[in-house]
Amino acid sequence: MKAKIIIKYLGFVLLFNAIFLFISAGISLYLHETSYVPLLFSAFMCTILGTLPQIFVETPDEVSFHEGLAISVLGWTITCFVGAVPYFMWGGEFTFANSLFESVSGFTTTGASILKDVEALPKGMLFWRASTHFIGGVGIILFVLLILPNKSGAQASLYRSEVSDLSMMNFKTRTKEIANIIVTVYCSLIALETILLKVFGMDWFDAICHSFATIATGGFSTKNLSIAYYDNVQIEIIIEFFMLISSIHFGLIYATILGKKLNIFTSKITRSYILVMAIGILLVTLQLSYEHVYDFGTSLRYASFQVISLATTTGFATVDTPNWPLFSILIQIYFTIQCGMVGSTVGGLKFDRVYLFFQSLIKQLKLAKHPNGVYAVKVDEMTINNEVELQTVVFILLYILTFSVVALLLTVMNIDGMTSFSASITTIGNAGPGFGNVSSLGNYAGLPDAAKYLLSINMLLGRLEIVNVIVFLTIITRRK
Amino acid sequence: MLSLKTKITFSFALLIFMLIVAGLMSLSEFKKVSSSADQIIKNKYASIEQSKSILKSLEHENTGLLMFLAGNMEEGMKIISESDSTIQKIIAETTASAIEKEEKDYLLTIDEEYQKFHSSVLTACRKANSIPLDEKNKLYLTEIHPLFSSVKTAVDVFVEHNQENIISQASFFSQRSKRAIMPALVSIIAAILFSIILNFFINEYFVSPIKKITEAVSSFYPEQYNLNIKINSKDEIKELEKEINKMILRLQRSRSQNE
């Protein structure tokens, strides 16, 4: 591992952050807000620190997988710290722990907030908060990939370190093209949603910020009441549609637009994903209307929004859900664990792994019945090899182990069981709001600082897919 | 690729630029904080002082009325009219210099209450000759004194508002000054990081290659045709390595020609 190569790419990461900091500072200056000072200053610091490695280090011909992994893990970590600087400089509700939590939550597209009064923040700062979702949505390393020259040998390693093997399944093209496809789909969806939200009643600023949060499946709103503030069914339907689309493999969305054979409608795994979500919405709707929490129409409205919001790990809210019946809460917790599909902007466990796990389980049961039989696990006509099957099971076990340990550590800090459990699940799944004291319209401000640091690590682990972090730490300790 | 001199100059220029930006931003914030703090504190202090003057003049006017009712009419009326003009002047000045709308609303209330009091004083003065002493006392106690108390209460509320405002402004300024310190604080951390990275690059691109060349020269043996080292950069150090290798070749050639 060559430190200078890693530092060079970390410099790119800082420069990319600087672009959005400058835009946010520009908005602040335009609106005569005092928040331009922390934003502009952070932008300058990022530019200076990011430029230094570019002066010394030439673009390398090759980046090894280990270097790619280090760039990815350190890039995300540095980005989260850099993102916290404007908040910390602004002060108010932003202590250091709160600033870091808000920044990690933004970049990992978790959407969990410590802010009690979001609307009190100046617009420049709100735009930076939304920008962290935009940058984190497809991953900052992917943006770095776009600016690398075509012949650079760094692309494959960087891409492999940022995107899981499972995500590459629906892509049959070169790394740079994949990055182009992802970013094109991402930006097109944001543009389309912004226009629709504007048409149906939001102002331009709110429409852009909410589109960043929807397509990145983040969940930061510019309003204290989140989407409930608008109380507008059309806006809710638009956001539901885009949350759903953003949680589907971007390769499949692109294939659908191009009219390819394997698309959203023909993909078995996508159909299963939507079917499971539809069943979840139906069950919650039936219980809410049966128990007279709301009438059928209102139950359907709230259930569909909340289930889609949690299943896609977005975390927007139209209603505070802790008062819902237990069964409905449990269904929502299940969806928070399941998360969206690989190759999209969602974090966490991901539906594909759950799907593969059950396919693998069926295979093992068949093998137990017919030991000499030959069975294969298939996803959309692609045969999954045993190695990927094993990786999936290991990942699921690591995921369960991590959120259990984090939940246990939270209870040690005198946080009640429901809050600890749901905070741990929703942060590792990058979903955002949980239940208990961290419910849909609540926030994480009341948790102790130690819990905020722990949950920040949990969010990063969820975004970096745990295994990458473990491998990186193994490499570092082995070198020592 | 940039030369060594350009790299170093550019790096230090970046560091200086960073420190200048931090310094200017901190200074500008401090200047803004101190000027607005100065303005607000002076304004609030002046409001409180003027409120005290209103109260003093009000007491004077009250004394003037009592003197008038007691029979010292000329002196009493003089005090009443002097106090009235002082109060009117203070209210007008304070309203003109008021920064917030709330402050203006409080002053409007004081003015309204005072106008009621003053007109009751003038009415009492007009009636004074035609009513007996106990009637005068009754008039003062039932009609004028409550209005006098209302004006005092309105002025007290205004003073209280200004005092509370100074306390709340103090916490606002404490936060603003914390913000003003932040660029300096963050730039110290950034400068430390910058120095660590710069130190790493100087070691990687200058010290380490020079050490390599020194070691290669010291362990050089006559049969060698080059220094046998690998310099990755494309700067003056690479040029030095190339030149040494060329020199070795020239020496080897001249030695073989001599032999």
PDB file of N, CA, C and O in Angstrom, chain A residues 3-4 7 36-37 40-41 44-45 48-49 51-53 55-58 85 88-92, chain B residues 1 7 10-11 14 17-18 21-22 25 29 32 175 179 182-183 186 190 194 200-201 204-205 234:
ATOM      1  N   ALA A   3       1.149   5.067   0.631  1.00  0.00           N
ATOM      2  CA  ALA A   3       0.416   6.140   1.324  1.00  0.00           C
ATOM      3  C   ALA A   3       0.154   7.321   0.411  1.00  0.00           C
ATOM      4  O   ALA A   3      -0.918   7.932   0.465  1.00  0.00           O
ATOM      5  N   LYS A   4       1.135   7.641  -0.471  1.00  0.00           N
ATOM      6  CA  LYS A   4       0.974   8.840  -1.308  1.00  0.00           C
ATOM      7  C   LYS A   4      -0.199   8.704  -2.276  1.00  0.00           C
ATOM      8  O   LYS A   4      -0.889   9.683  -2.560  1.00  0.00           O
ATOM      9  N   ILE A   7      -3.322   9.228  -0.215  1.00  0.00           N
ATOM     10  CA  ILE A   7      -3.483  10.661   0.107  1.00  0.00           C
ATOM     11  C   ILE A   7      -3.966  11.434  -1.124  1.00  0.00           C
ATOM     12  O   ILE A   7      -4.795  12.327  -1.029  1.00  0.00           O
ATOM     13  N   TYR A  36     -22.654  31.872   5.932  1.00  0.00           N
ATOM     14  CA  TYR A  36     -21.666  31.763   4.856  1.00  0.00           C
ATOM     15  C   TYR A  36     -20.244  31.628   5.429  1.00  0.00           C
ATOM     16  O   TYR A  36     -19.369  31.037   4.814  1.00  0.00           O
ATOM     17  N   VAL A  37     -20.023  32.157   6.653  1.00  0.00           N
ATOM     18  CA  VAL A  37     -18.667  32.106   7.229  1.00  0.00           C
ATOM     19  C   VAL A  37     -18.195  30.657   7.436  1.00  0.00           C
ATOM     20  O   VAL A  37     -17.170  30.264   6.878  1.00  0.00           O
ATOM     21  N   LEU A  40     -18.044  28.866   3.832  1.00  0.00           N
ATOM     22  CA  LEU A  40     -16.984  29.340   2.950  1.00  0.00           C
ATOM     23  C   LEU A  40     -15.612  28.950   3.507  1.00  0.00           C
ATOM     24  O   LEU A  40     -14.726  28.503   2.771  1.00  0.00           O
ATOM     25  N   PHE A  41     -15.480  29.087   4.811  1.00  0.00           N
ATOM     26  CA  PHE A  41     -14.202  28.753   5.437  1.00  0.00           C
ATOM     27  C   PHE A  41     -13.892  27.253   5.267  1.00  0.00           C
ATOM     28  O   PHE A  41     -12.771  26.881   4.911  1.00  0.00           O
ATOM     29  N   PHE A  44     -12.765  26.567   1.762  1.00  0.00           N
ATOM     30  CA  PHE A  44     -11.360  26.943   1.540  1.00  0.00           C
ATOM     31  C   PHE A  44     -10.408  25.895   2.135  1.00  0.00           C
ATOM     32  O   PHE A  44      -9.426  25.508   1.508  1.00  0.00           O
ATOM     33  N   MET A  45     -10.726  25.456   3.356  1.00  0.00           N
ATOM     34  CA  MET A  45      -9.862  24.462   4.017  1.00  0.00           C
ATOM     35  C   MET A  45      -9.795  23.172   3.194  1.00  0.00           C
ATOM     36  O   MET A  45      -8.734  22.593   3.004  1.00  0.00           O
ATOM     37  N   ILE A  48      -7.694  23.737   0.016  1.00  0.00           N
ATOM     38  CA  ILE A  48      -6.258  23.808   0.281  1.00  0.00           C
ATOM     39  C   ILE A  48      -5.688  22.431   0.616  1.00  0.00           C
ATOM     40  O   ILE A  48      -4.695  21.988   0.038  1.00  0.00           O
ATOM     41  N   LEU A  49      -6.370  21.729   1.543  1.00  0.00           N
ATOM     42  CA  LEU A  49      -5.872  20.402   1.935  1.00  0.00           C
ATOM     43  C   LEU A  49      -5.986  19.401   0.781  1.00  0.00           C
ATOM     44  O   LEU A  49      -5.186  18.484   0.663  1.00  0.00           O
ATOM     45  N   THR A  51      -5.768  20.218  -2.459  1.00  0.00           N
ATOM     46  CA  THR A  51      -4.858  20.583  -3.557  1.00  0.00           C
ATOM     47  C   THR A  51      -3.431  20.109  -3.285  1.00  0.00           C
ATOM     48  O   THR A  51      -2.717  19.723  -4.219  1.00  0.00           O
ATOM     49  N   LEU A  52      -3.034  20.136  -2.008  1.00  0.00           N
ATOM     50  CA  LEU A  52      -1.636  19.787  -1.661  1.00  0.00           C
ATOM     51  C   LEU A  52      -1.174  18.445  -2.269  1.00  0.00           C
ATOM     52  O   LEU A  52      -0.126  18.404  -2.928  1.00  0.00           O
ATOM     53  N   PRO A  53      -1.938  17.345  -2.097  1.00  0.00           N
ATOM     54  CA  PRO A  53      -1.462  16.082  -2.703  1.00  0.00           C
ATOM     55  C   PRO A  53      -1.408  16.129  -4.227  1.00  0.00           C
ATOM     56  O   PRO A  53      -0.599  15.445  -4.835  1.00  0.00           O
ATOM     57  N   ILE A  55      -0.379  18.557  -6.003  1.00  0.00           N
ATOM     58  CA  ILE A  55       0.864  19.214  -6.424  1.00  0.00           C
ATOM     59  C   ILE A  55       1.997  18.188  -6.491  1.00  0.00           C
ATOM     60  O   ILE A  55       2.815  18.198  -7.398  1.00  0.00           O
ATOM     61  N   PHE A  56       2.007  17.289  -5.513  1.00  0.00           N
ATOM     62  CA  PHE A  56       3.143  16.371  -5.397  1.00  0.00           C
ATOM     63  C   PHE A  56       2.967  15.038  -6.120  1.00  0.00           C
ATOM     64  O   PHE A  56       3.894  14.557  -6.762  1.00  0.00           O
ATOM     65  N   VAL A  57       1.781  14.441  -5.988  1.00  0.00           N
ATOM     66  CA  VAL A  57       1.629  13.059  -6.473  1.00  0.00           C
ATOM     67  C   VAL A  57       1.027  13.029  -7.875  1.00  0.00           C
ATOM     68  O   VAL A  57      -0.005  13.655  -8.127  1.00  0.00           O
ATOM     69  N   GLU A  58       1.696  12.285  -8.756  1.00  0.00           N
ATOM     70  CA  GLU A  58       1.161  12.116 -10.113  1.00  0.00           C
ATOM     71  C   GLU A  58       0.045  11.083 -10.082  1.00  0.00           C
ATOM     72  O   GLU A  58       0.014  10.218  -9.200  1.00  0.00           O
ATOM     73  N   VAL A  85     -17.520  19.932  10.090  1.00  0.00           N
ATOM     74  CA  VAL A  85     -16.863  21.216  10.410  1.00  0.00           C
ATOM     75  C   VAL A  85     -17.818  22.422  10.316  1.00  0.00           C
ATOM     76  O   VAL A  85     -17.903  23.204  11.268  1.00  0.00           O
ATOM     77  N   PHE A  88     -20.177  22.378  13.286  1.00  0.00           N
ATOM     78  CA  PHE A  88     -19.481  22.671  14.547  1.00  0.00           C
ATOM     79  C   PHE A  88     -19.153  24.164  14.638  1.00  0.00           C
ATOM     80  O   PHE A  88     -19.290  24.781  15.693  1.00  0.00           O
ATOM     81  N   MET A  89     -18.752  24.735  13.501  1.00  0.00           N
ATOM     82  CA  MET A  89     -18.433  26.170  13.488  1.00  0.00           C
ATOM     83  C   MET A  89     -19.685  27.013  13.694  1.00  0.00           C
ATOM     84  O   MET A  89     -19.617  28.109  14.242  1.00  0.00           O
ATOM     85  N   TRP A  90     -20.819  26.501  13.245  1.00  0.00           N
ATOM     86  CA  TRP A  90     -22.076  27.245  13.377  1.00  0.00           C
ATOM     87  C   TRP A  90     -22.540  27.265  14.839  1.00  0.00           C
ATOM     88  O   TRP A  90     -23.096  28.241  15.316  1.00  0.00           O
ATOM     89  N   GLY A  91     -22.307  26.181  15.575  1.00  0.00           N
ATOM     90  CA  GLY A  91     -22.645  26.140  17.002  1.00  0.00           C
ATOM     91  C   GLY A  91     -24.126  25.891  17.241  1.00  0.00           C
ATOM     92  O   GLY A  91     -24.754  25.156  16.496  1.00  0.00           O
ATOM     93  N   GLY A  92     -24.695  26.524  18.239  1.00  0.00           N
ATOM     94  CA  GLY A  92     -26.100  26.294  18.597  1.00  0.00           C
ATOM     95  C   GLY A  92     -26.286  24.871  19.086  1.00  0.00           C
ATOM     96  O   GLY A  92     -25.616  24.449  20.026  1.00  0.00           O
TER      97      GLY A  92
ATOM     98  N   MET B   1       5.339  17.948 -15.458  1.00  0.00           N
ATOM     99  CA  MET B   1       5.410  17.848 -13.988  1.00  0.00           C
ATOM    100  C   MET B   1       6.116  19.076 -13.416  1.00  0.00           C
ATOM    101  O   MET B   1       7.007  19.629 -14.033  1.00  0.00           O
ATOM    102  N   LYS B   7       6.918  23.257  -6.575  1.00  0.00           N
ATOM    103  CA  LYS B   7       6.128  22.463  -5.628  1.00  0.00           C
ATOM    104  C   LYS B   7       6.183  23.089  -4.239  1.00  0.00           C
ATOM    105  O   LYS B   7       5.158  23.275  -3.578  1.00  0.00           O
ATOM    106  N   PHE B  10       4.518  26.566  -4.138  1.00  0.00           N
ATOM    107  CA  PHE B  10       3.072  26.420  -4.214  1.00  0.00           C
ATOM    108  C   PHE B  10       2.502  25.946  -2.873  1.00  0.00           C
ATOM    109  O   PHE B  10       1.484  26.460  -2.384  1.00  0.00           O
ATOM    110  N   SER B  11       3.205  24.978  -2.245  1.00  0.00           N
ATOM    111  CA  SER B  11       2.740  24.439  -0.958  1.00  0.00           C
ATOM    112  C   SER B  11       2.718  25.524   0.105  1.00  0.00           C
ATOM    113  O   SER B  11       1.734  25.672   0.837  1.00  0.00           O
ATOM    114  N   LEU B  14      -0.027  27.948  -0.437  1.00  0.00           N
ATOM    115  CA  LEU B  14      -1.313  27.417   0.042  1.00  0.00           C
ATOM    116  C   LEU B  14      -1.461  27.610   1.542  1.00  0.00           C
ATOM    117  O   LEU B  14      -2.504  28.016   2.043  1.00  0.00           O
ATOM    118  N   PHE B  17      -1.998  31.217   2.307  1.00  0.00           N
ATOM    119  CA  PHE B  17      -3.344  31.587   1.899  1.00  0.00           C
ATOM    120  C   PHE B  17      -4.359  31.124   2.950  1.00  0.00           C
ATOM    121  O   PHE B  17      -5.267  31.867   3.343  1.00  0.00           O
ATOM    122  N   MET B  18      -4.150  29.871   3.434  1.00  0.00           N
ATOM    123  CA  MET B  18      -5.060  29.303   4.429  1.00  0.00           C
ATOM    124  C   MET B  18      -5.055  30.160   5.698  1.00  0.00           C
ATOM    125  O   MET B  18      -6.106  30.493   6.246  1.00  0.00           O
ATOM    126  N   VAL B  21      -6.748  33.565   5.040  1.00  0.00           N
ATOM    127  CA  VAL B  21      -8.212  33.428   4.995  1.00  0.00           C
ATOM    128  C   VAL B  21      -8.764  33.300   6.409  1.00  0.00           C
ATOM    129  O   VAL B  21      -9.721  33.984   6.794  1.00  0.00           O
ATOM    130  N   ALA B  22      -8.122  32.413   7.215  1.00  0.00           N
ATOM    131  CA  ALA B  22      -8.593  32.193   8.594  1.00  0.00           C
ATOM    132  C   ALA B  22      -8.514  33.479   9.398  1.00  0.00           C
ATOM    133  O   ALA B  22      -9.460  33.848  10.097  1.00  0.00           O
ATOM    134  N   MET B  25     -11.129  36.058   8.167  1.00  0.00           N
ATOM    135  CA  MET B  25     -12.509  35.694   8.534  1.00  0.00           C
ATOM    136  C   MET B  25     -12.737  35.910  10.024  1.00  0.00           C
ATOM    137  O   MET B  25     -13.778  36.426  10.430  1.00  0.00           O
ATOM    138  N   GLU B  29     -15.285  38.673  11.565  1.00  0.00           N
ATOM    139  CA  GLU B  29     -16.358  38.267  12.483  1.00  0.00           C
ATOM    140  C   GLU B  29     -16.260  39.018  13.805  1.00  0.00           C
ATOM    141  O   GLU B  29     -17.250  39.492  14.342  1.00  0.00           O
ATOM    142  N   LYS B  32     -17.427  42.531  13.374  1.00  0.00           N
ATOM    143  CA  LYS B  32     -18.886  42.606  13.295  1.00  0.00           C
ATOM    144  C   LYS B  32     -19.497  42.453  14.686  1.00  0.00           C
ATOM    145  O   LYS B  32     -20.374  43.206  15.078  1.00  0.00           O
ATOM    146  N   GLN B 175     -22.270  33.390  21.787  1.00  0.00           N
ATOM    147  CA  GLN B 175     -22.287  32.426  20.680  1.00  0.00           C
ATOM    148  C   GLN B 175     -21.609  33.004  19.436  1.00  0.00           C
ATOM    149  O   GLN B 175     -20.859  32.300  18.755  1.00  0.00           O
ATOM    150  N   ARG B 179     -18.322  31.702  17.438  1.00  0.00           N
ATOM    151  CA  ARG B 179     -18.254  31.509  15.982  1.00  0.00           C
ATOM    152  C   ARG B 179     -17.058  32.249  15.385  1.00  0.00           C
ATOM    153  O   ARG B 179     -16.444  31.787  14.435  1.00  0.00           O
ATOM    154  N   MET B 182     -13.950  30.276  15.856  1.00  0.00           N
ATOM    155  CA  MET B 182     -13.909  28.999  15.127  1.00  0.00           C
ATOM    156  C   MET B 182     -12.946  28.964  13.930  1.00  0.00           C
ATOM    157  O   MET B 182     -12.176  28.019  13.798  1.00  0.00           O
ATOM    158  N   PRO B 183     -12.972  29.983  13.009  1.00  0.00           N
ATOM    159  CA  PRO B 183     -12.035  29.901  11.878  1.00  0.00           C
ATOM    160  C   PRO B 183     -10.590  29.764  12.334  1.00  0.00           C
ATOM    161  O   PRO B 183      -9.827  28.974  11.763  1.00  0.00           O
ATOM    162  N   VAL B 186     -10.194  26.107  13.735  1.00  0.00           N
ATOM    163  CA  VAL B 186     -10.172  25.093  12.673  1.00  0.00           C
ATOM    164  C   VAL B 186      -8.905  25.231  11.830  1.00  0.00           C
ATOM    165  O   VAL B 186      -8.304  24.234  11.428  1.00  0.00           O
ATOM    166  N   ALA B 190      -6.225  22.509  10.804  1.00  0.00           N
ATOM    167  CA  ALA B 190      -5.927  22.296   9.383  1.00  0.00           C
ATOM    168  C   ALA B 190      -4.445  22.536   9.088  1.00  0.00           C
ATOM    169  O   ALA B 190      -3.830  21.794   8.311  1.00  0.00           O
ATOM    170  N   PHE B 194      -1.942  19.992   7.513  1.00  0.00           N
ATOM    171  CA  PHE B 194      -1.213  20.421   6.321  1.00  0.00           C
ATOM    172  C   PHE B 194       0.286  20.177   6.506  1.00  0.00           C
ATOM    173  O   PHE B 194       0.958  19.635   5.629  1.00  0.00           O
ATOM    174  N   PHE B 200       5.377  14.737   5.115  1.00  0.00           N
ATOM    175  CA  PHE B 200       5.404  13.416   4.487  1.00  0.00           C
ATOM    176  C   PHE B 200       5.900  13.519   3.037  1.00  0.00           C
ATOM    177  O   PHE B 200       6.758  12.746   2.602  1.00  0.00           O
ATOM    178  N   PHE B 201       5.364  14.519   2.305  1.00  0.00           N
ATOM    179  CA  PHE B 201       5.754  14.674   0.901  1.00  0.00           C
ATOM    180  C   PHE B 201       7.217  15.106   0.766  1.00  0.00           C
ATOM    181  O   PHE B 201       7.910  14.635  -0.133  1.00  0.00           O
ATOM    182  N   GLU B 204       9.129  12.069   1.290  1.00  0.00           N
ATOM    183  CA  GLU B 204       8.942  11.113   0.202  1.00  0.00           C
ATOM    184  C   GLU B 204       9.627  11.568  -1.095  1.00  0.00           C
ATOM    185  O   GLU B 204      10.211  10.773  -1.819  1.00  0.00           O
ATOM    186  N   TYR B 205       9.544  12.876  -1.390  1.00  0.00           N
ATOM    187  CA  TYR B 205      10.004  13.365  -2.687  1.00  0.00           C
ATOM    188  C   TYR B 205      11.377  14.057  -2.667  1.00  0.00           C
ATOM    189  O   TYR B 205      11.937  14.300  -3.712  1.00  0.00           O
ATOM    190  N   LYS B 234       9.488  13.031 -11.405  1.00  0.00           N
ATOM    191  CA  LYS B 234       9.969  13.563 -12.683  1.00  0.00           C
ATOM    192  C   LYS B 234      10.481  14.981 -12.469  1.00  0.00           C
ATOM    193  O   LYS B 234      10.194  15.884 -13.241  1.00  0.00           O
TER     194      LYS B 234
END
